[in-house]
Coordinates of C-alpha atoms in Angstrom, one line a residue:
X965 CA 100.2 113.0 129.1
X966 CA 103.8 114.7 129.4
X967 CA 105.0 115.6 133.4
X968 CA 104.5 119.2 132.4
X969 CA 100.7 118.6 131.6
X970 CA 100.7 116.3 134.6
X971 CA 102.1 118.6 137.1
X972 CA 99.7 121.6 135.5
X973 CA 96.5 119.4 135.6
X974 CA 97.7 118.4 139.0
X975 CA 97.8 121.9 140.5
X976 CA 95.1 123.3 138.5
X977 CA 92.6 120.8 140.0
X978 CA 94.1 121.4 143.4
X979 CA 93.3 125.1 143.3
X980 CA 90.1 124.6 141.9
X981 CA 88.7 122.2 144.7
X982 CA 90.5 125.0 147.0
X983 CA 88.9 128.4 145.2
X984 CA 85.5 125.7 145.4
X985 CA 85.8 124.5 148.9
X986 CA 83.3 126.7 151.6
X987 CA 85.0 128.0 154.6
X988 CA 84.2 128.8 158.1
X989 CA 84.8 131.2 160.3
X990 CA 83.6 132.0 163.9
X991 CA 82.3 135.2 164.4
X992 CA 82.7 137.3 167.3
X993 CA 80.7 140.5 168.4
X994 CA 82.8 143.4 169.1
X995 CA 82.2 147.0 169.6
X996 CA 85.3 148.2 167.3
X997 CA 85.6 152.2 166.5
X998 CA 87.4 154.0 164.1
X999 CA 88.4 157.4 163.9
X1000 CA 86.5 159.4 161.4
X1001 CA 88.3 160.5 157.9
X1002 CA 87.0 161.9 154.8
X1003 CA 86.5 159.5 152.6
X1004 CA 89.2 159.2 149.2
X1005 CA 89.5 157.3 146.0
X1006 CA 92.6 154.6 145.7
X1007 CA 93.3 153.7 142.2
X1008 CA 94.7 150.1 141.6
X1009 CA 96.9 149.2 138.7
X1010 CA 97.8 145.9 137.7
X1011 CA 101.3 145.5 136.9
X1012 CA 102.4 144.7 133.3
X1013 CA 103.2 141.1 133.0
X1014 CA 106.5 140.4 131.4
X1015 CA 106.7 139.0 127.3
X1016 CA 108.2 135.9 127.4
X1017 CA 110.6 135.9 124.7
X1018 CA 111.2 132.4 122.4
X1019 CA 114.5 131.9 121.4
X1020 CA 114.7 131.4 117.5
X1021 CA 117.8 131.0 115.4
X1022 CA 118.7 132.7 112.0
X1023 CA 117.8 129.2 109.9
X1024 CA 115.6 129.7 108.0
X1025 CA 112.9 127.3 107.2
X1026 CA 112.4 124.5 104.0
X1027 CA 110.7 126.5 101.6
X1028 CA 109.4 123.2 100.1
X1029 CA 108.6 121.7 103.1
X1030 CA 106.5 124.7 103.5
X1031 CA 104.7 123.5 100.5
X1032 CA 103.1 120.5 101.7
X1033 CA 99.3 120.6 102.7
X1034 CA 98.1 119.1 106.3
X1035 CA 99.6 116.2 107.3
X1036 CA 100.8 113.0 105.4
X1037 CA 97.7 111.1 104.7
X1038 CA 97.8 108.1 106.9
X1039 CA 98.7 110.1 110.2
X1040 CA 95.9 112.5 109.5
X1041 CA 93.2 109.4 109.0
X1042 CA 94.8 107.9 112.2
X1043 CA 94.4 111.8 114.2
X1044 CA 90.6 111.3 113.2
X1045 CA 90.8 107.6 114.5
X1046 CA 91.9 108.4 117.8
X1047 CA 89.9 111.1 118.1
X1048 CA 86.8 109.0 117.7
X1049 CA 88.1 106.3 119.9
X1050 CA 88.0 109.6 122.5
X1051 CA 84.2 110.3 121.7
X1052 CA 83.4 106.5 121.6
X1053 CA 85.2 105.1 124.1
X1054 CA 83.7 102.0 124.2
X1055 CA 83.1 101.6 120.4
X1056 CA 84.7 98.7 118.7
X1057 CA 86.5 100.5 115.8
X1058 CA 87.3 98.5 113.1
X1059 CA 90.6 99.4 110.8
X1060 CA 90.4 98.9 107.2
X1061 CA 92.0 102.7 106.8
X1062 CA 95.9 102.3 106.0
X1063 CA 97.0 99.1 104.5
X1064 CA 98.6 97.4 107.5
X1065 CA 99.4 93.7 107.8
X1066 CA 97.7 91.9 110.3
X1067 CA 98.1 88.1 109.8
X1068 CA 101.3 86.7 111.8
X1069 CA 104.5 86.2 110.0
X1070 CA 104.7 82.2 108.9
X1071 CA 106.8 80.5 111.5
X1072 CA 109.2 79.4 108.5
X1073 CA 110.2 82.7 108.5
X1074 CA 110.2 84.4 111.9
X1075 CA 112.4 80.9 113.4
X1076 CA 115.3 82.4 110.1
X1077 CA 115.3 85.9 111.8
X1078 CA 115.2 84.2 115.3
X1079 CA 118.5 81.6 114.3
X1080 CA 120.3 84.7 112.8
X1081 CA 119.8 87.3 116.2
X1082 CA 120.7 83.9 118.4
X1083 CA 123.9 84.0 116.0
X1084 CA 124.9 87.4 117.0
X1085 CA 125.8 86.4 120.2
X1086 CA 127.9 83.7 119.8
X1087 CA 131.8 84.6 118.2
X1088 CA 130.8 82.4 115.3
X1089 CA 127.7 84.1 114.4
X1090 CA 128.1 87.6 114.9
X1091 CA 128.2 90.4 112.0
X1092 CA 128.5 94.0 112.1
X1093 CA 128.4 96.4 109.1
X1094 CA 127.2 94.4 105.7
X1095 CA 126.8 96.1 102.3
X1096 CA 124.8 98.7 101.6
X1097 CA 123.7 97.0 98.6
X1098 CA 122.4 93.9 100.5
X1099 CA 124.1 90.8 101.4
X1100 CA 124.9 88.6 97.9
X1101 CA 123.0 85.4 98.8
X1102 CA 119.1 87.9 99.1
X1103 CA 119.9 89.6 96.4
X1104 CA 120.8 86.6 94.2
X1105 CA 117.5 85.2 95.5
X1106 CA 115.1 88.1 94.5
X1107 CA 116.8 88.0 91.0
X1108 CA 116.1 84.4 90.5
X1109 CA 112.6 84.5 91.9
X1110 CA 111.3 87.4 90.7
X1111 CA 113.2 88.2 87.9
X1112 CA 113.9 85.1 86.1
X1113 CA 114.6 85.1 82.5
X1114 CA 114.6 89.0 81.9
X1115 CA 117.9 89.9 82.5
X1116 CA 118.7 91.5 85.8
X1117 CA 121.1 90.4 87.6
X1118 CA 122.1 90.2 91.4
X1119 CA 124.0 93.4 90.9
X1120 CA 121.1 95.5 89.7
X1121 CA 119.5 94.7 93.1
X1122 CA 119.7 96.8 95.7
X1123 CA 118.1 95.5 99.4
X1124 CA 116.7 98.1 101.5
X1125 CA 114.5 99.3 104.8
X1126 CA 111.3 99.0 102.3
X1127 CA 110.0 100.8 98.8
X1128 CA 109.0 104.1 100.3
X1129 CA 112.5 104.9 101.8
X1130 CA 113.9 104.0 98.6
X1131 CA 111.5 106.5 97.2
X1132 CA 113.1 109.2 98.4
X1133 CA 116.4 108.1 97.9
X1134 CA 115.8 108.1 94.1
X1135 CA 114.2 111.5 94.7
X1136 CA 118.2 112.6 96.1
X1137 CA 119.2 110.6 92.9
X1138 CA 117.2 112.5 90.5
X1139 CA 117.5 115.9 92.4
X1140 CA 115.1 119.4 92.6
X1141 CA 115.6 120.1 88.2
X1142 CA 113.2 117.2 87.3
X1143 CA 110.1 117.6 86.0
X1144 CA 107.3 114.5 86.9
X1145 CA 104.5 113.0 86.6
X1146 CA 102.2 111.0 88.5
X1147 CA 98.9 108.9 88.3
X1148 CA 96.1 110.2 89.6
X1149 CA 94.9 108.9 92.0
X1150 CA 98.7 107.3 93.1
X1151 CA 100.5 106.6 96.6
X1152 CA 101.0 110.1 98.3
X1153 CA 104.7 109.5 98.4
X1154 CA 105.7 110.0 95.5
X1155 CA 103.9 113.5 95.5
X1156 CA 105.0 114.6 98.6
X1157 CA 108.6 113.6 98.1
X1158 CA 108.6 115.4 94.9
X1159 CA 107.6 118.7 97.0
X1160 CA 110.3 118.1 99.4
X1161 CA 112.7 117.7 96.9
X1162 CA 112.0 121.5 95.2
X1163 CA 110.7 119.8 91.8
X1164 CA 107.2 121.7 92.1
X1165 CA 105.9 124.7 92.5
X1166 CA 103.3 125.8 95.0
X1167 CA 99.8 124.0 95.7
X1168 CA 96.8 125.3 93.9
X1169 CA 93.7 125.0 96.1
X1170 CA 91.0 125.1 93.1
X1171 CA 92.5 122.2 91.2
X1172 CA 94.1 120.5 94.4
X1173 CA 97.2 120.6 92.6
X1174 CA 100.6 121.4 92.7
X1175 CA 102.1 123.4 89.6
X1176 CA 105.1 121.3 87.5
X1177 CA 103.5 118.1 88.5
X1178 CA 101.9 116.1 85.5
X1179 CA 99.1 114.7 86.7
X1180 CA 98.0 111.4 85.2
X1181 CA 94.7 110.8 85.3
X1182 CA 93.3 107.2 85.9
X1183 CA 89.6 106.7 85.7
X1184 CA 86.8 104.0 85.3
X1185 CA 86.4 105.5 81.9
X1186 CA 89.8 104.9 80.6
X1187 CA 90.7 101.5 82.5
X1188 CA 92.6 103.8 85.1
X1189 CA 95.2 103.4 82.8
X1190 CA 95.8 107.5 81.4
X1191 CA 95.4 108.2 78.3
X1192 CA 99.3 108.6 77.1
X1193 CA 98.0 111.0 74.1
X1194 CA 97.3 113.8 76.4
X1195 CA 100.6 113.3 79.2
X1196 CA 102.8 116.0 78.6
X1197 CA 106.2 115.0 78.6
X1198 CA 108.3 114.6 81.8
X1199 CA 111.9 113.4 83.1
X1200 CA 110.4 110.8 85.2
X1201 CA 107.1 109.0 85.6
X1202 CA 106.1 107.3 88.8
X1203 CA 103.8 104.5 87.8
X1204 CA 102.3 102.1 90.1
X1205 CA 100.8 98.4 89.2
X1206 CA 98.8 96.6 91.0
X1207 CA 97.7 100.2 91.8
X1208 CA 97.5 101.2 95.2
X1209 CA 94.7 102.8 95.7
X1210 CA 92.4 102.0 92.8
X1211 CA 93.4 97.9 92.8
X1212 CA 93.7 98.1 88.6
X1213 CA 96.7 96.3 87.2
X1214 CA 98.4 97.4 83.8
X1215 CA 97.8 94.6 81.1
X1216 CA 101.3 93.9 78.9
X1217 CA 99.6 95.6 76.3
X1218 CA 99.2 98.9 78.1
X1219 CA 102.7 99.0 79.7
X1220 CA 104.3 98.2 76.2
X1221 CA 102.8 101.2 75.3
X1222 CA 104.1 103.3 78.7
X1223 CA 107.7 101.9 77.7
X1224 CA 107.5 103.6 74.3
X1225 CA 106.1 106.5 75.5
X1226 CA 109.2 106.9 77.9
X1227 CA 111.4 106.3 75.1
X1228 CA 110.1 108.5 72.5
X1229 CA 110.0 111.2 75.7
X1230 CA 113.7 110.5 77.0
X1231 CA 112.2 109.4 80.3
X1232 CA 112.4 107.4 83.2
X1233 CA 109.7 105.2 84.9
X1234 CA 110.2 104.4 88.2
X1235 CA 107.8 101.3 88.4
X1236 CA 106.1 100.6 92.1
X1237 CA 105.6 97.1 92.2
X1238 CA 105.2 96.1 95.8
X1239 CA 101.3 94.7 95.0
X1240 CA 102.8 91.9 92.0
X1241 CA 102.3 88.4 94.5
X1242 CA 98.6 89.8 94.4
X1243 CA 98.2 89.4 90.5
X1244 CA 95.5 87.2 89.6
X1245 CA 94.9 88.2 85.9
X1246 CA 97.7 87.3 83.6
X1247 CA 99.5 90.6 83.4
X1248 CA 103.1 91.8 84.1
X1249 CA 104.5 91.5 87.6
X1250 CA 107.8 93.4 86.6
X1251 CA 107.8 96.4 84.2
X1252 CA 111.0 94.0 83.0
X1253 CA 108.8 91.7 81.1
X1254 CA 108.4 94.4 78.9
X1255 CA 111.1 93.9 76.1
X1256 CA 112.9 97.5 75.9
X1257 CA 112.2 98.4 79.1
X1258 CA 115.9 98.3 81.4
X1259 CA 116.6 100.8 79.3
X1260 CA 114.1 103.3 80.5
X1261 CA 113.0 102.0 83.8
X1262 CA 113.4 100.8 87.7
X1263 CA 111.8 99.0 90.0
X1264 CA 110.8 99.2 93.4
X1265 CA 109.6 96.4 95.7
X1266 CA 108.7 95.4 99.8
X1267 CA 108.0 92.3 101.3
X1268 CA 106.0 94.1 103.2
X1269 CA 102.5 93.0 102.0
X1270 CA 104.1 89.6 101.2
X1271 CA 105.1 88.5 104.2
X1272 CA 103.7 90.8 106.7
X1273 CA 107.0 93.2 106.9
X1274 CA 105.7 96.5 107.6
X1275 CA 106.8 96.3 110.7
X1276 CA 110.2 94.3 110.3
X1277 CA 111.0 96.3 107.2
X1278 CA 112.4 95.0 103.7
X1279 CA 112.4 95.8 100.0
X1280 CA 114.7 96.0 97.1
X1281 CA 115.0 98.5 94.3
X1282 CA 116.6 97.0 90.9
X1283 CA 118.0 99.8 88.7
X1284 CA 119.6 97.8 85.5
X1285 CA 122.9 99.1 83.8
X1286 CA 121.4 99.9 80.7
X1287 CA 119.3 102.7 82.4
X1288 CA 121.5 106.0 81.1
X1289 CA 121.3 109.6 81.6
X1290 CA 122.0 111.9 78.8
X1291 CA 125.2 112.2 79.2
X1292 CA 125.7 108.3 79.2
X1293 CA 126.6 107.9 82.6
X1294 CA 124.7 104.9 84.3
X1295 CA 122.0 105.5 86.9
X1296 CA 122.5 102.8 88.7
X1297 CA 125.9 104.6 90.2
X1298 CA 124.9 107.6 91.3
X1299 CA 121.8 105.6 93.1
X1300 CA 124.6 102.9 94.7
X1301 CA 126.6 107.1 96.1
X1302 CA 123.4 107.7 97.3
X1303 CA 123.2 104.7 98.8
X1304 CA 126.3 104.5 100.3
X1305 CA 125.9 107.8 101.2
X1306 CA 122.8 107.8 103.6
X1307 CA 122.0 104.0 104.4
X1308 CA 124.1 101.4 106.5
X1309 CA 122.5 98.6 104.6
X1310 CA 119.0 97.0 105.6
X1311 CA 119.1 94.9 109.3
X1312 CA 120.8 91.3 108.7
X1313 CA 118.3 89.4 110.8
X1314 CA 115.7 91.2 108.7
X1315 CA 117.3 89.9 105.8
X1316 CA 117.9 86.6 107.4
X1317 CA 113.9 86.7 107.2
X1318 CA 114.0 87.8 103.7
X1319 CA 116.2 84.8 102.5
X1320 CA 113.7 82.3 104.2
X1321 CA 110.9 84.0 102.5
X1322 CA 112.0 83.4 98.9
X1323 CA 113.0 79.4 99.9
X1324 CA 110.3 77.4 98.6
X1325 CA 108.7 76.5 101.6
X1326 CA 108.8 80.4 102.6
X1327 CA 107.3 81.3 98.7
X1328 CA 104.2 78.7 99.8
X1329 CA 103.6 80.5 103.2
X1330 CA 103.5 84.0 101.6
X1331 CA 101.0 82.5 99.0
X1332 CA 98.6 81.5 101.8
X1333 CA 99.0 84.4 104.0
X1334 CA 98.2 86.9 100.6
X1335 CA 95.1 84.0 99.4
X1336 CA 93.5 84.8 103.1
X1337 CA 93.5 88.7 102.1
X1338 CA 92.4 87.8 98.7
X1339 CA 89.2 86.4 100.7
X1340 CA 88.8 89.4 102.3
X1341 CA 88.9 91.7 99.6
X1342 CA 86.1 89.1 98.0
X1343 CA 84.2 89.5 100.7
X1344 CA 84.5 93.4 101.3
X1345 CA 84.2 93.7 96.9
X1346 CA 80.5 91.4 97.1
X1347 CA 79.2 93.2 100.3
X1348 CA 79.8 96.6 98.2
X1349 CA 78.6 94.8 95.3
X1350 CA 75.7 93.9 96.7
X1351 CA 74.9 97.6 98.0
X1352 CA 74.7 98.5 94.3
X1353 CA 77.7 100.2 94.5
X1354 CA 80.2 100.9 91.3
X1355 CA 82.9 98.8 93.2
X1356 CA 86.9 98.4 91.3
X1357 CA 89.9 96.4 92.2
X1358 CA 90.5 94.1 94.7
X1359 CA 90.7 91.1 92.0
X1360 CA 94.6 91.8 91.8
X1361 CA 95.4 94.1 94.7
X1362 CA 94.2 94.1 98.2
X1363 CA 91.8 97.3 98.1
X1364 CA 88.8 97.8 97.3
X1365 CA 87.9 101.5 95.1
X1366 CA 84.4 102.3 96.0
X1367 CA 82.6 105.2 94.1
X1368 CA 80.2 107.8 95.9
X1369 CA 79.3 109.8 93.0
X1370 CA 78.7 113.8 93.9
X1371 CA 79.6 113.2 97.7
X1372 CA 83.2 114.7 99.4
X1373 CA 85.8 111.8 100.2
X1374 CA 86.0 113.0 103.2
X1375 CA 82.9 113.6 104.2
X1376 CA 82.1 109.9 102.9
X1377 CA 84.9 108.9 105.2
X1378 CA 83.4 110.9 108.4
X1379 CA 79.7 109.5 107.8
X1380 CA 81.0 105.7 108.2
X1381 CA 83.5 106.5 110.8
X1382 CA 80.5 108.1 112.7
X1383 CA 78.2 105.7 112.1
X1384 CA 79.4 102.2 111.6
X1385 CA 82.8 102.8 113.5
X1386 CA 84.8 101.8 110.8
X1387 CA 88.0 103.3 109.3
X1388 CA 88.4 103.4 105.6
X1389 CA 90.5 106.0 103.5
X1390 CA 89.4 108.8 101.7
X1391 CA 90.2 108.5 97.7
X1392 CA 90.9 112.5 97.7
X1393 CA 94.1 112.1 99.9
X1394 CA 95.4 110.1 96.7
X1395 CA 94.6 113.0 94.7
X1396 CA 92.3 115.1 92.9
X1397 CA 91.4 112.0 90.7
X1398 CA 90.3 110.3 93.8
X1399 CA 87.6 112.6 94.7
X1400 CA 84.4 110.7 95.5
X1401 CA 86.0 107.3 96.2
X1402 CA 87.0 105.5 99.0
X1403 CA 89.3 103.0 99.7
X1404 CA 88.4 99.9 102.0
X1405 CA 91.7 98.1 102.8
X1406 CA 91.1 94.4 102.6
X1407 CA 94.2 93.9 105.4
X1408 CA 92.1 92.7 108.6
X1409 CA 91.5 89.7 111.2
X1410 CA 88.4 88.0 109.3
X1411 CA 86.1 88.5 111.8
X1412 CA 87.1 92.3 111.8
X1413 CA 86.5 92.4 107.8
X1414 CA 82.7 90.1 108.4
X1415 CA 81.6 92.1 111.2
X1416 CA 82.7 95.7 109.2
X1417 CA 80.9 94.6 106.3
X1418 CA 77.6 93.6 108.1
X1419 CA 77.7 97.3 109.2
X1420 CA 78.2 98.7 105.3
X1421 CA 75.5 96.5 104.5
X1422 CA 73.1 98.0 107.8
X1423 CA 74.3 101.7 107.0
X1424 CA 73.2 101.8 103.3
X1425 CA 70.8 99.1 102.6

């Protein structure tokens, strides 16, 4: 509560047992007389009450911000959170809403970021401004480790504050003339930062669409993988794999053919792949294995659901010299201006943390922490499973896509909230495609993830 509301509760209540309180007086008996006078009507008026005036200035607002429905996803499902933390105050909600981290950082990496901000106090130590690009021994480390073999090289890498700031920095790269497209369902980023920028038009409530975006569609029916036949053509495709939300990954077979498509088209994919370490099947962790594709594509990364960084806050974006515009001019340095242009360069303790990570003993704590939510999204994909449920992903991504044929996401989201006190996401806020799904984030303490499921299985058995 702010001082204001403090001070204003604080008075109001003061009044109130005031106004409430019963009073007494001590009467008296007197004999009192008053001369006689002809009685006469007084008229009482109340006088007007002064307009307070708001100050505004002459800017004038973001048209496209304007655009933009509600609120971003995540704070909306964490408004309806708190709100029924308020009406159940002594519920035990459980979170499998927004994919948040929860295991701790492995110590091999939390005692690097410690020994580097113990260095900044000493002469020795200290550092102050690094590159924007990243400093040259992490970004020679993410090349060799995940990018072995196909041709990028440290210089291509560009270390960052995580993927979905880079998002929008490409967005500045690419500008408001782009056309786009996305899958459907897809992370609500790339949507919303395509409003922002002025590359759509306005919202249209009965598709739950905005106009100039291409919208992808990814179903059970076609492997949630679209069917390229049908995908009008666009300047740049966002394209997502491990998918976040529907858990499908895109087989080398599939993305071959996405690589031609952007070809033949003249486009570029800007490939998420922050979910790769999750990969069980064999299929691509980098859009690079593709042969053909630096030509037409970037990539964006975190380690934040590697090594539990969504707090600390670390990715990279690789954007390879043989990714031209038109004119011939390279991509890669109008995103290093951008760069440059609005970023410092990404914390050096946090990429202290990041080096440590990608030593081998750092690779084989990752692998553990991401096995234990593997578990979890076992257990979460059997208890669903078992329910009779039509139940996807979760073999090579940490979510779980669970389908509720005819019923509103939403409202499928409110009904478990209510009744088993669990948070889960509704597969509408990912898009049109995700009506009547939900997603069930497998990021959770495991007796959080046991003790939610035992209430799916009490709720719909």
């Amino acid at each position: 509560m702010s001082p204001t509301q403090l001070l204003s509760t604080s008075i109001s209540s003061s009044s109130s047992a005031f106004l409430a309180a019963p009073i007494a007086f001590k009467a008296r008996n007197q004999n009192v007389s008053f001369a006689s006078k002809t009685p006469s009507i007084c008229t009482c008026a109340a006088a007007p009450q002064e307009q307070k005036t708001v100050y505004k200035t002459q800017v004038s607002r973001n048209a496209n911000i304007a655009k933009l429905q509600a609120g971003y996803l995540f704070p909306e499902v964490a408004r309806r959170r708190n709100a029924h933390m308020l009406k159940y105050p002594d519920a035990k909600v459980i979170s499998l809403g927004i994919g948040d981290s929860t295991e701790p950082i492995p110590e091999v990496i939390t005692s690097a970021i410690a020994k580097r901000a113990e260095a900044l106090s000493t002469l020795e130590g200290y550092s102050g401004y690094g590159p924007e690009q990243g400093e040259k021994p992490l970004r020679t480390a993410i090349a060799s480790t995940f990018y072995a073999g196909l041709g990028i090289e440290e210089d291509d890498i560009f270390v960052s504050d995580g993927a979905k700031c880079d998002i929008s920095r490409l967005q500045m790269v690419f500008g408001a003339n782009v056309t786009m497209a996305v899958q459907d369902p897809s992370y609500p980023a790339y949507v919303d930062s395509s409003v922002i920028m002025g590359q759509t038009g306005q919202f249209q409530k009965d598709v739950e669409k905005y106009s100039k975006i291409e919208y992808m569609r990814c179903t059970p029916e076609n492997g949630f993988f679209p069917d390229l036949s049908k995908v009008s053509r666009t300047d740049i495709i966002f394209f997502c794999s491990p998918n976040n939300p529907t858990g499908s990954a895109a087989t080398r077979e599939q993305l071959t053919r996405l690589v031609q498509f952007a070809k033949d088209n003249g486009s570029i994919i800007v490939y998420d792949s922050a979910y790769a370490m999750y990969m069980s099947d064999d299929n691509p962790r980098s859009i690079f294995e593709i042969p053909g594709a630096k030509e037409v594509a970037l990539e964006t990364s975190s380690f934040s659901k590697y090594a539990g960084f969504t707090g600390v806050r670390l990715g990279w974006t690789v954007v390879p010299k043989q990714l031209l515009y038109s004119d011939g001019f390279p991509v890669v340095k109008d995103f290093n201006r951008v760069v440059c242009t609005s970023f410092n360069g990404a914390s050096n303790i946090c990429q202290a943390g990041g080096r440590a990570c990608l030593s081998p003993e750092g690779l084989k704590a990752m692998s553990e922490v991401i096995g234990f939510y593997k578990e979890n999204t076992n257990i979460i994909m059997d208890t669903f499973n078992s329910l009779g449920f039509n139940v996807y992903g979760g073999k090579n991504a940490p979510y779980v896509w669970v389908h509720f044929p005819g019923q509103s996401s939403w409202d499928v989201f409110s009904e478990i909230l209510e009744k088993t006190h669990v948070v889960t996401t509704p597969g509408s806020g990912f898009g049109p495609g995700g009506e009547g799904f939900v997603r069930v984030s497998a990021f959770g303490h495991r007796e959080n993830v046991l003790e939610a499921c035992r209430r799916f299985k009490q709720l719909y058995n």
